[in-house]
Amino acid sequence: MKISIYDTNDAMSQAAAELVAKQLAEKPNSVICFPSGDSPTGMLGYIVQWANEGKINLSECYFVGLDEWVGMDENDQGSCKYYLKHNFFDKLNNKLNNVTLFDAKVADLDAECERMNNFISSKGGLDVMIVGIGMNGHLGLNEPGTPFDLYAHRSELDPVTVQVGQKYFTKETPLTEGITLGLKHLAEAGKAVLIASGAKKANIIHESLQGTVSTEVPASILQTLPNALVLLDKDAASELEHAS
């Protein structure tokens, strides 16, 4: 695990976008997983800007979604699909051809997990998997207690996730279950990338990166991954010991 700390959220976001740009320059048909939420917005802004300026080429790569609230799609404000559509896909001048996202409205969610697993496997695995971190240490919707050896799976949402998740919606929205790529995907990715910013994340960042490795803090798996890259702004890194 390598930790990089930046002065601002913008600098961290640009560094994350540069990591994606470098990956695409080296392997144009890379398979890349993007999250939704607050953390990736700046990064996606840079990727959109550079793609529209012709500085990076997204035409050959494959984009995979990280997770979704069960029962929601791109028409639900607050869904992961809605976020990616409005912050990424719709802002690109050229339509992306190779996008694979969870369909969280299907009757057979286990079969949907297998579909995602099979797609990723058919492409040789994820080249880059980018995740944010929840206030309870979740990555994607891998909630506290999730085994480290799972691929895509259904997830019963932790109360903290249910509470914090309300910020993505304009009205109180029942959240009970999610569907998500697994921590095994993160472990097997060419690059496992965590991005986080803000002082509110400082405590869980410290617990995840310098505390005990445990399934109760899913992000602690990063300590065990030689392929892990952690990009933080100074506020998110403020409780780390011996960080620079």
XYZ file of C-alpha atoms in Angstrom:
244
model
C 0.000 0.000 0.000
C 1.304 3.410 -0.987
C -0.224 6.578 0.497
C 0.006 9.939 -1.303
C -1.199 13.139 0.367
C -2.152 16.325 -1.482
C -2.746 19.868 -0.254
C -6.281 20.114 -1.609
C -9.167 17.994 -2.817
C -8.617 19.443 -6.306
C -4.975 18.367 -6.338
C -5.955 14.894 -5.163
C -8.672 14.691 -7.825
C -6.257 15.724 -10.558
C -3.730 13.125 -9.423
C -6.419 10.426 -9.577
C -7.401 11.549 -13.085
C -3.751 11.502 -14.135
C -3.474 7.938 -12.887
C -6.389 6.963 -15.153
C -4.904 8.899 -18.079
C -1.555 7.152 -17.676
C -3.264 3.762 -17.537
C -5.147 4.481 -20.770
C -1.975 5.665 -22.495
C -0.278 2.392 -21.584
C -3.295 0.161 -22.278
C -6.109 1.794 -24.292
C -8.489 -1.138 -23.725
C -8.144 -1.086 -19.952
C -11.005 -2.188 -17.706
C -11.679 0.553 -15.144
C -14.136 0.651 -12.260
C -15.517 4.013 -11.120
C -17.488 4.706 -7.948
C -20.194 7.270 -7.359
C -20.475 9.629 -4.387
C -18.721 12.821 -3.360
C -15.106 11.651 -3.682
C -14.836 10.978 -7.447
C -16.603 14.113 -8.733
C -13.444 16.181 -9.176
C -11.559 13.295 -10.767
C -14.363 12.661 -13.257
C -14.428 16.367 -14.095
C -10.794 16.254 -15.162
C -11.281 13.051 -17.162
C -14.251 14.604 -19.000
C -12.280 17.786 -19.691
C -9.252 15.946 -21.056
C -11.376 13.564 -23.139
C -13.325 16.450 -24.688
C -10.057 18.257 -25.426
C -8.681 15.138 -27.130
C -5.915 14.673 -24.574
C -7.090 11.193 -23.604
C -8.952 8.559 -25.585
C -11.805 6.679 -23.929
C -13.053 4.897 -27.042
C -11.364 1.543 -26.435
C -11.586 1.161 -22.674
C -14.251 -0.606 -20.641
C -15.985 1.127 -17.735
C -17.557 -0.888 -14.942
C -19.783 0.456 -12.175
C -18.884 -0.285 -8.568
C -22.290 -0.712 -6.959
C -25.964 0.273 -6.835
C -28.865 0.597 -4.430
C -31.178 -2.366 -5.016
C -34.371 -1.343 -6.799
C -32.958 1.811 -8.390
C -31.777 2.848 -11.836
C -30.662 5.980 -13.682
C -34.100 7.554 -13.218
C -33.692 7.629 -9.436
C -31.857 10.737 -8.285
C -29.366 9.466 -5.752
C -28.673 6.207 -7.567
C -25.169 5.327 -8.705
C -26.330 5.148 -12.323
C -27.852 8.626 -12.040
C -24.602 9.982 -10.608
C -22.389 8.499 -13.333
C -24.802 9.554 -16.073
C -24.939 13.195 -14.941
C -21.327 13.587 -13.789
C -19.576 11.561 -16.467
C -21.376 9.907 -19.381
C -23.609 12.833 -20.397
C -20.759 15.362 -20.218
C -18.574 13.577 -22.759
C -18.694 14.820 -26.340
C -18.378 11.258 -27.615
C -20.668 8.534 -26.330
C -18.967 5.658 -24.543
C -19.511 2.271 -26.124
C -18.249 -0.046 -23.417
C -20.096 0.588 -20.153
C -21.244 -2.207 -17.844
C -23.284 -1.254 -14.791
C -25.322 -3.239 -12.306
C -29.009 -3.623 -13.105
C -30.351 -3.423 -9.563
C -33.992 -3.798 -10.636
C -33.733 -7.356 -11.954
C -35.629 -10.140 -10.214
C -32.542 -12.351 -9.847
C -29.848 -10.265 -8.174
C -27.547 -13.250 -7.696
C -27.578 -13.877 -11.445
C -26.798 -10.172 -11.940
C -23.756 -10.566 -9.694
C -22.633 -13.518 -11.802
C -23.100 -11.460 -14.960
C -20.763 -8.783 -13.606
C -18.260 -11.349 -12.371
C -18.233 -13.095 -15.734
C -17.822 -9.845 -17.655
C -14.843 -8.749 -15.568
C -13.299 -12.208 -15.778
C -13.781 -12.316 -19.554
C -11.717 -9.133 -19.867
C -8.884 -10.489 -17.749
C -9.890 -8.645 -14.573
C -9.957 -5.003 -13.598
C -6.913 -2.922 -14.502
C -7.929 -0.106 -12.167
C -10.571 -0.235 -9.439
C -11.260 3.128 -7.827
C -13.238 3.348 -4.590
C -14.208 5.932 -2.022
C -14.613 5.122 1.661
C -17.731 5.220 3.813
C -17.900 6.582 7.323
C -18.045 2.972 8.553
C -15.070 1.921 6.407
C -17.092 0.364 3.630
C -15.689 0.193 0.106
C -18.425 0.119 -2.486
C -21.262 -1.492 -0.566
C -18.978 -4.003 1.112
C -20.324 -3.320 4.583
C -18.700 -4.094 7.963
C -18.511 -7.866 8.380
C -18.159 -8.589 4.649
C -15.608 -11.353 3.968
C -12.547 -10.234 2.022
C -12.860 -13.143 -0.444
C -16.192 -12.247 -2.087
C -16.678 -11.177 -5.679
C -19.894 -9.340 -6.652
C -22.652 -9.906 -4.143
C -25.841 -8.617 -2.565
C -25.285 -6.596 0.557
C -27.514 -5.832 3.521
C -26.872 -2.177 4.244
C -25.305 -1.087 7.507
C -27.314 1.513 9.498
C -24.518 4.052 8.992
C -24.744 3.602 5.217
C -28.528 3.984 5.309
C -28.213 7.210 7.305
C -25.367 8.762 5.302
C -26.881 7.626 2.011
C -29.829 9.954 2.488
C -27.650 12.905 1.460
C -27.835 11.739 -2.161
C -31.626 12.020 -2.237
C -33.951 15.023 -2.155
C -36.431 13.226 0.111
C -36.296 10.450 2.713
C -35.636 7.249 0.775
C -35.806 3.703 2.150
C -32.454 1.952 1.650
C -32.139 -1.670 2.709
C -29.960 -3.571 0.271
C -27.180 -2.995 -2.210
C -25.400 -4.858 -4.974
C -21.665 -4.390 -5.310
C -18.370 -5.613 -6.660
C -16.482 -7.471 -3.963
C -13.267 -6.971 -2.042
C -11.819 -9.919 -3.977
C -12.140 -7.752 -7.101
C -10.165 -5.036 -5.316
C -7.460 -7.467 -4.254
C -7.091 -8.805 -7.796
C -7.200 -5.460 -9.618
C -4.033 -4.253 -11.293
C -4.343 -1.068 -9.234
C -6.635 -0.764 -6.210
C -7.148 2.965 -5.702
C -8.782 4.652 -2.711
C -9.578 8.351 -2.955
C -10.815 10.392 0.006
C -11.014 14.001 1.080
C -12.266 16.059 3.987
C -11.731 16.087 7.734
C -14.878 14.004 8.308
C -13.050 11.040 6.781
C -9.886 11.478 8.898
C -10.863 9.110 11.702
C -11.996 6.226 9.485
C -8.933 6.718 7.270
C -6.692 6.350 10.322
C -8.617 3.303 11.545
C -8.570 1.691 8.083
C -4.958 2.328 7.140
C -3.198 2.148 10.502
C -5.575 0.117 12.683
C -6.196 -3.614 12.933
C -6.954 -5.461 9.702
C -10.473 -6.774 10.175
C -13.629 -7.458 8.175
C -15.354 -5.088 10.617
C -13.453 -2.295 8.845
C -13.602 -3.380 5.191
C -11.128 -0.704 4.024
C -8.467 -2.214 6.252
C -7.947 -4.784 3.474
C -5.900 -2.084 1.740
C -3.116 -2.664 4.267
C -2.681 -6.162 2.826
C -2.629 -5.171 -0.855
C 0.697 -4.424 -2.564
C -1.336 -3.050 -5.516
C -3.110 -0.445 -3.346
C -2.703 3.284 -3.978
C -4.309 5.669 -1.472
C -4.829 9.286 -2.563
C -5.856 11.694 0.196
C -6.106 15.403 0.735
C -4.467 16.836 3.857
C -7.724 16.960 5.789
C -8.527 13.295 5.225
C -4.945 12.378 6.182
C -4.850 14.592 9.270
C -5.085 11.762 11.811
C -2.523 9.483 10.176
C 0.666 8.917 12.134
C 3.986 9.634 10.410
C 2.206 10.715 7.223
C 3.796 13.267 4.902
